[in-house]
XYZ file of C-alpha atoms in Angstrom:
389
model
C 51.955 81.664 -67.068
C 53.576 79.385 -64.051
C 51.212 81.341 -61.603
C 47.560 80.597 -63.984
C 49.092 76.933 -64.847
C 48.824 76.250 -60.428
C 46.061 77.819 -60.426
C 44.265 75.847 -62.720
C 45.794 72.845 -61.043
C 44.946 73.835 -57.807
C 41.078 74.143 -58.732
C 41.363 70.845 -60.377
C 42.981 69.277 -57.040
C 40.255 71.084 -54.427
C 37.028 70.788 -56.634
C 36.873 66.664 -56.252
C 37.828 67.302 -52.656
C 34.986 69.848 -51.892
C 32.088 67.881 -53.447
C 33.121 65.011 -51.965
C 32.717 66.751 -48.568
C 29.324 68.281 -49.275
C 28.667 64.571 -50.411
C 29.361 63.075 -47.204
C 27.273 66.365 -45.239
C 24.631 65.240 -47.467
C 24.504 61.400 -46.459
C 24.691 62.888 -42.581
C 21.943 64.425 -43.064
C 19.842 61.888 -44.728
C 20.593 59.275 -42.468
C 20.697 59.932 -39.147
C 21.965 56.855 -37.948
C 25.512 57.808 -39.263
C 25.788 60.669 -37.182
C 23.842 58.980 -33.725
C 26.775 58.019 -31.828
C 27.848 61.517 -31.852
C 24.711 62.962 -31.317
C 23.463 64.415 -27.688
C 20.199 63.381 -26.266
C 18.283 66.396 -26.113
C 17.630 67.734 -22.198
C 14.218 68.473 -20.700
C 11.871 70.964 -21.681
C 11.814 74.083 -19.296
C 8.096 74.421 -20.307
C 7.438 70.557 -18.751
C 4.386 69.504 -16.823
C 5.913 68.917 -13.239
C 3.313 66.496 -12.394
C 3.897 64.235 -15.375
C 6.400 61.719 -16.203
C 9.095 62.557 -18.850
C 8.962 60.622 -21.888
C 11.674 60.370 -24.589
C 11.114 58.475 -28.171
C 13.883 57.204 -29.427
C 13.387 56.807 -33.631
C 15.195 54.018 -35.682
C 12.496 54.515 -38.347
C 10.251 51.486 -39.879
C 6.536 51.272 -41.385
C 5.606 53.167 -38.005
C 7.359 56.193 -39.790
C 6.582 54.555 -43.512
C 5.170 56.824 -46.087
C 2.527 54.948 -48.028
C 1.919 55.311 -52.256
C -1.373 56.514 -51.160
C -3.973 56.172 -48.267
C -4.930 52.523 -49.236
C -1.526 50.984 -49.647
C -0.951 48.830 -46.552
C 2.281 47.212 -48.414
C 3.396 49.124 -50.873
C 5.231 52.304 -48.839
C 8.388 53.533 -48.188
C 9.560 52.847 -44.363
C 11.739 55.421 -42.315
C 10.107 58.312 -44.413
C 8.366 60.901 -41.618
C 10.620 62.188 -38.703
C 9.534 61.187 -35.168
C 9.024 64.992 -33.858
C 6.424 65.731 -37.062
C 4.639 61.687 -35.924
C 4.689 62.941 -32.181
C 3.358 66.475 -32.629
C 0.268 65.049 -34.331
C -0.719 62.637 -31.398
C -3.687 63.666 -29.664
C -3.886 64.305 -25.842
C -0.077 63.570 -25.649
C 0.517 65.991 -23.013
C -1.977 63.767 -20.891
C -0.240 61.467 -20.201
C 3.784 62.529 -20.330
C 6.505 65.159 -21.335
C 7.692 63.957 -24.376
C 10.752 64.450 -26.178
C 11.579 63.104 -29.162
C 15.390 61.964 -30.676
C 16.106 60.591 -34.333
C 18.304 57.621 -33.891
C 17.822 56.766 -37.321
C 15.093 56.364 -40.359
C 15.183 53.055 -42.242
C 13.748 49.447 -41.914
C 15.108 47.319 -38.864
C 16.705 44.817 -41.177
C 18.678 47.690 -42.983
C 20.711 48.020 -38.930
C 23.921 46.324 -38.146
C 24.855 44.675 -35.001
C 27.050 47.688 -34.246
C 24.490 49.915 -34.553
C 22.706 48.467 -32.317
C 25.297 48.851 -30.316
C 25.003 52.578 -30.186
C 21.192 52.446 -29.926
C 21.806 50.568 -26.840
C 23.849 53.103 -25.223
C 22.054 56.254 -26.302
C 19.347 53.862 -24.568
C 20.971 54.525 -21.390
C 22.223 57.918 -22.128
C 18.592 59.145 -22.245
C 17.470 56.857 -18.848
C 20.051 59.047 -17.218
C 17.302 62.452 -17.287
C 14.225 60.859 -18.575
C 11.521 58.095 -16.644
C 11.291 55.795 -19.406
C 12.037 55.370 -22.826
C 10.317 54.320 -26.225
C 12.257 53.222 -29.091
C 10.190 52.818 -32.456
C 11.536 50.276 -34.820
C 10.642 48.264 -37.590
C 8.635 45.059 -37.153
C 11.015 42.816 -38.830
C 14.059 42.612 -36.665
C 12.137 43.896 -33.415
C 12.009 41.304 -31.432
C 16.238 41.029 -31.846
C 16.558 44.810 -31.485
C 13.895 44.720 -28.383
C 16.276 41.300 -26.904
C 19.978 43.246 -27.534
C 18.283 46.146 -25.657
C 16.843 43.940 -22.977
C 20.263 42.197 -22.254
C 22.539 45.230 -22.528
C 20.840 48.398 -20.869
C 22.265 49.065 -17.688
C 19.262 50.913 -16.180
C 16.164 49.455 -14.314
C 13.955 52.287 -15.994
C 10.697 51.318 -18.601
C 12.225 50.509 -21.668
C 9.717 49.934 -24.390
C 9.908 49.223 -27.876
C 6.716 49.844 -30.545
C 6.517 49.674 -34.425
C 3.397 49.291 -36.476
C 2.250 46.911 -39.107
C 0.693 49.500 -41.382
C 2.279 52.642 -42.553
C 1.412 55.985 -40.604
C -0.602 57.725 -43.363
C -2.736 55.039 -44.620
C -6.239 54.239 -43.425
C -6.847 51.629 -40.186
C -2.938 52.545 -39.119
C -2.110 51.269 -35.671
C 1.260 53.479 -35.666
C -0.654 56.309 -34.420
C -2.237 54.131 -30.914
C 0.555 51.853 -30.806
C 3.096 55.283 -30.892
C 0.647 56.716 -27.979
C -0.018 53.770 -25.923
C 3.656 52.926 -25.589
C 4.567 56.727 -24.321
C 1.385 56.103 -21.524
C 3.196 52.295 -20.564
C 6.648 53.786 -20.537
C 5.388 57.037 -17.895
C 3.368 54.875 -16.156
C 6.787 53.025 -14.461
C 4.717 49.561 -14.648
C 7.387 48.074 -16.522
C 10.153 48.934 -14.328
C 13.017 47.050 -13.844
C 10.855 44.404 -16.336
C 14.340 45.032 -18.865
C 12.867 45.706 -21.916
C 9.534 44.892 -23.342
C 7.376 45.343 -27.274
C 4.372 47.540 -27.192
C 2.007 46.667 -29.885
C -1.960 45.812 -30.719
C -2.451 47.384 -26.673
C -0.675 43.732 -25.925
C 2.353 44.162 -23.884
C 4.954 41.184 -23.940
C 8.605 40.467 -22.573
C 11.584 40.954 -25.264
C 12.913 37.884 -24.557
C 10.313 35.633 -25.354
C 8.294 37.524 -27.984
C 8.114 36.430 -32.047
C 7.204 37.739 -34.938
C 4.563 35.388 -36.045
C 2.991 36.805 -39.000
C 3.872 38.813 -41.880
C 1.032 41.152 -42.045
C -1.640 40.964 -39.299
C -1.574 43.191 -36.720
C -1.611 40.943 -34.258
C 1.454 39.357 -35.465
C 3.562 39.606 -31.927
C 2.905 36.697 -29.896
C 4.934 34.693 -26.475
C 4.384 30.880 -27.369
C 3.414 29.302 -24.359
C 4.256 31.912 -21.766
C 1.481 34.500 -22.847
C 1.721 38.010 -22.599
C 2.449 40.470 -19.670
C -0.164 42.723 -19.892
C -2.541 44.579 -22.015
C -3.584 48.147 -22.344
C -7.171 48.985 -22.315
C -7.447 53.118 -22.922
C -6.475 54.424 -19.380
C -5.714 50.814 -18.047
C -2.621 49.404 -18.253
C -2.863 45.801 -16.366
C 0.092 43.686 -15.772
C -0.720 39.909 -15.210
C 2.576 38.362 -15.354
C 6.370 39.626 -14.265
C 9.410 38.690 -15.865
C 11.859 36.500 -13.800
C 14.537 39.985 -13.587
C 11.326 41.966 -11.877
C 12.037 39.488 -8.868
C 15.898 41.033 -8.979
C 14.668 44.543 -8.950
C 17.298 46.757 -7.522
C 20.039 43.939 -6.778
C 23.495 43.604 -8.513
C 22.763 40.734 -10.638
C 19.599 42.698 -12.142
C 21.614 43.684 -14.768
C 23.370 40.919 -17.308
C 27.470 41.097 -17.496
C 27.379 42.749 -21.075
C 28.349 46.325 -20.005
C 28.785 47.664 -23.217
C 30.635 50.394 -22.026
C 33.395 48.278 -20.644
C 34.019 47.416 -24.962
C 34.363 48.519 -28.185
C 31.993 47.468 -31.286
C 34.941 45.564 -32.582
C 34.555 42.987 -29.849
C 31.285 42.158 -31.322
C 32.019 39.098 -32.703
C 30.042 36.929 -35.887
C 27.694 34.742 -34.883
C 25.543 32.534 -37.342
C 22.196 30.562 -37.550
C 22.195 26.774 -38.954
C 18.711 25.809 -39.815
C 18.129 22.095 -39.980
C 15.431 20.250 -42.077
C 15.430 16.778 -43.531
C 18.802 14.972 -44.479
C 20.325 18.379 -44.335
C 23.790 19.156 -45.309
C 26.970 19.997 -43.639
C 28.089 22.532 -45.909
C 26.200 25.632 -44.049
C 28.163 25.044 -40.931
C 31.265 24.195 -42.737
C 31.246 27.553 -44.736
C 30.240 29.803 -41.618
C 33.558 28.738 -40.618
C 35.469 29.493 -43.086
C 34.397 32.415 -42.508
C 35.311 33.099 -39.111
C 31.867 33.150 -37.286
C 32.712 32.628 -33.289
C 29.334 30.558 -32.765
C 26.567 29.376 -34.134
C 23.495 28.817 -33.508
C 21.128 25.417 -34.732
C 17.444 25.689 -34.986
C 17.180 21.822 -35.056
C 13.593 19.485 -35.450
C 11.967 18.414 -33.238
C 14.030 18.790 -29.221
C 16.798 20.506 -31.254
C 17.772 17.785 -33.756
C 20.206 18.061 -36.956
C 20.914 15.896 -39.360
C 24.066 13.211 -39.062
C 26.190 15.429 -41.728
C 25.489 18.853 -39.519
C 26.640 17.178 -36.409
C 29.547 15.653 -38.536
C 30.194 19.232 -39.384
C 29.585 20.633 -35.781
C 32.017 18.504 -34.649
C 34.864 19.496 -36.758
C 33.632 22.925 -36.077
C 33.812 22.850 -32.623
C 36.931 21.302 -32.682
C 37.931 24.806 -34.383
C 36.962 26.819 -31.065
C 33.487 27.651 -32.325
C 30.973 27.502 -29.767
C 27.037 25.974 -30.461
C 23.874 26.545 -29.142
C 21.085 24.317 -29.792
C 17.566 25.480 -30.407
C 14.307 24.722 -31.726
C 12.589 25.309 -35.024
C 9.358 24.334 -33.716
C 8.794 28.007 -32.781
C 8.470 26.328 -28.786
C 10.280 24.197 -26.688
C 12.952 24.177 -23.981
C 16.321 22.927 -24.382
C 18.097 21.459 -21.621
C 22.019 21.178 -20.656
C 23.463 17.489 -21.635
C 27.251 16.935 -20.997
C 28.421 17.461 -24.910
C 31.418 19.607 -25.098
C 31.171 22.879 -27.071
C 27.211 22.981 -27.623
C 25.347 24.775 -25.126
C 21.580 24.328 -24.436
C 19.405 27.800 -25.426
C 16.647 26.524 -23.049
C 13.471 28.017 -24.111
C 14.901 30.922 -26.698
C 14.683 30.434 -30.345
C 16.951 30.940 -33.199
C 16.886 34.557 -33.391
C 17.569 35.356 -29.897
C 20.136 32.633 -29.091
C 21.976 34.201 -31.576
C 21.644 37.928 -29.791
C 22.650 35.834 -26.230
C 25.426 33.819 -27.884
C 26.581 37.319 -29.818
C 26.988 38.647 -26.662
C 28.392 36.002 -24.695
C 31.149 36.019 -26.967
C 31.819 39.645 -26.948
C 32.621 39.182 -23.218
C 34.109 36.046 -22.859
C 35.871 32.864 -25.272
C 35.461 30.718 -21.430
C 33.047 27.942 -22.476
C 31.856 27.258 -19.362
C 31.640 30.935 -18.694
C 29.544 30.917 -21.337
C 27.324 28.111 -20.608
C 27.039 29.613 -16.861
C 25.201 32.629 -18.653
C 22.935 30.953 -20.830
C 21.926 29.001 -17.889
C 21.192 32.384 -15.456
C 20.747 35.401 -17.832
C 19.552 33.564 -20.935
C 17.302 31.003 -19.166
C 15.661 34.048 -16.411
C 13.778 30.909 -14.519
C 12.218 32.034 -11.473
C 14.723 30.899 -8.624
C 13.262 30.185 -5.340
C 13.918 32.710 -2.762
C 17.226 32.431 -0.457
């Protein structure tokens, strides 16, 4: 009896223990992402074109990889649904224009990613630059231009780096996934972007992660650089460039790439860092409860040439009294922000909101040095062309 009373305890100890491990083998599986920092990047074919670049696509998901309700839904769909080797395999005249490999980061919408993941996209970035000539990472639309600037300020290699999403869902009619999947694979093998850092693929309209915004919710066209224009464009087997960025002029040097190294830390050094939006008589309480709880820095996106309202600034200054470090910005969507003398606030000089925060985030992870700090935003944030030495 002492023998089948263990036994039956035994089962009853084990059972809960086994599903919960098939559990957890099951969430693995459906989402990559979990399992990415472990994963390898998968080597070159043997059965590659010599003569062609190789190509690697890097997957986060997003409506590029959405699966609509049916072939006329342009909004109602499910993002991160098809796997990037199936989306690949069915793009026409691929082998063309490059070798290309595919690996799945991750499937779900940008928004749905954590600054620590990012943190391992970044790196698996770099991982993949070490065999292939470029590298295409697909993402969601909403967060891009964030994902697109963490890339562009933390990839160690000069190599194309270039990020592409889609405003429509792949399986629905008038999709640009499909052309804005294949034109980025031709700009990423075609080297014109090299040593550019990173830059967003999409509507043939190629444009510098730094400066880029989201600007609508649904056109197509919704990826815009306020004042500064685009780079280049892609016209079928044309790819012109018009403009560099200001880290093309570094190519090759030591100062090409920023001081955020994230190999030198771990994702626990990634620190909080907050947005403050300002509007009319605005309160302090939004800056007051960001630091209670804990946020490092934060960033305003003030009217007008960075303005906030007398009870934010009341509530800056208390903040930054706490150690927390400011950057001021502009709401206006446009609009450079210079360097004035005040102590703990730090001029974001042309960025907005969104990527101030990415810079700042950063910044941060690397260094509590205010003026270190401020140095940064004033070389690798700012990227003003220097004249020549």
């Amino acid at each position: 009896m002492t023998f089948i009373h263990e036994s039956k305890l035994s089962k009853k100890v084990l059972i809960p223990f086994l599903v919960l491990a098939l559990f957890s083998m099951m969430l693995v599986f459906m989402n990559p992402t979990s399992a990415s920092a472990a994963a390898a990047i998968p080597p070159l074919s043997d059965s590659r074109n010599p003569q062609l670049p190789n190509v690697i696509v890097i997957a986060t998901g997003g409506t590029l990889a959405g699966k609509a309700t049916d072939a006329t839904s342009f909004q109602t769909y499910q993002a991160g649904t098809y796997l990037m080797s199936d989306l690949v395999n069915q793009l026409p005249n691929k082998d063309k224009i490059a070798n290309v490999n595919t690996y799945q980061f991750g499937n779900k919408g940008s928004g749905s990613y954590s600054i620590g993941d990012l943190y391992d996209l970044s790196l698996a970035v770099d991982q993949a630059l070490e065999v292939y000539d470029g590298v295409v990472v697909t993402s969601g639309t909403d967060t891009m231009e964030e994902i697109a600037y963490f890339l562009d300020l933390t990839v160690r290699s000069e190599k194309p780096v270039v990020v592409t999403g889609a405003m429509r869902p792949w399986d629905v009619i008038g999709t640009d996934g499909p052309a804005n999947l294949y034109n980025a694979i031709k700009l990423a093998g075609s080297g014109k972007t090299k040593s550019f850092g990173t830059v967003l693929m999409l509507n043939d309209t190629i444009q510098a992660a730094r400066e880029v915004t989201k600007t609508n919710a649904h056109r197509m066209d919704t990826f815009e650089t306020p004042i500064l224009g685009a780079l280049g464009y892609i016209d079928e087997t044309n790819i012109s460039i018009y403009r560099a960025t200001a880290r093309a002029l570094k190519a090759g040097e030591a100062d090409w790439a920023t001081p955020f190294d994230l190999k030198t830390i771990t994702k626990d050094k990634l620190p909080a860092v907050e947005i403050a939006y300002a509007y009319q008589d605005a309160g302090g309480g939004a800056i007051n409860g960001l630091v209670a709880d804990g946020v490092k820095g934060i960033v305003t996106a003030g009217t007008g040439a960075g303005g906030i309202s007398s009870k934010m600034s009341a509530a800056r200054s208390n903040a930054i009294k706490q150690g927390v470090i400011f950057v001021t910005t502009t709401r206006t969507g446009s609009g450079t922000m210079y360097p004035s003398s005040s102590n703990g606030i730090i001029a974001g000089d042309s960025l907005n909101a969104q990527h101030a925060r990415i810079m700042l985030l950063l910044s941060l992870a690397f260094s509590s040095d205010f003026n270190v700090i401020k140095g940064w935003f004033g070389t690798y944030g700012t990227q003003d062309v220097e004249e020549a030495s």
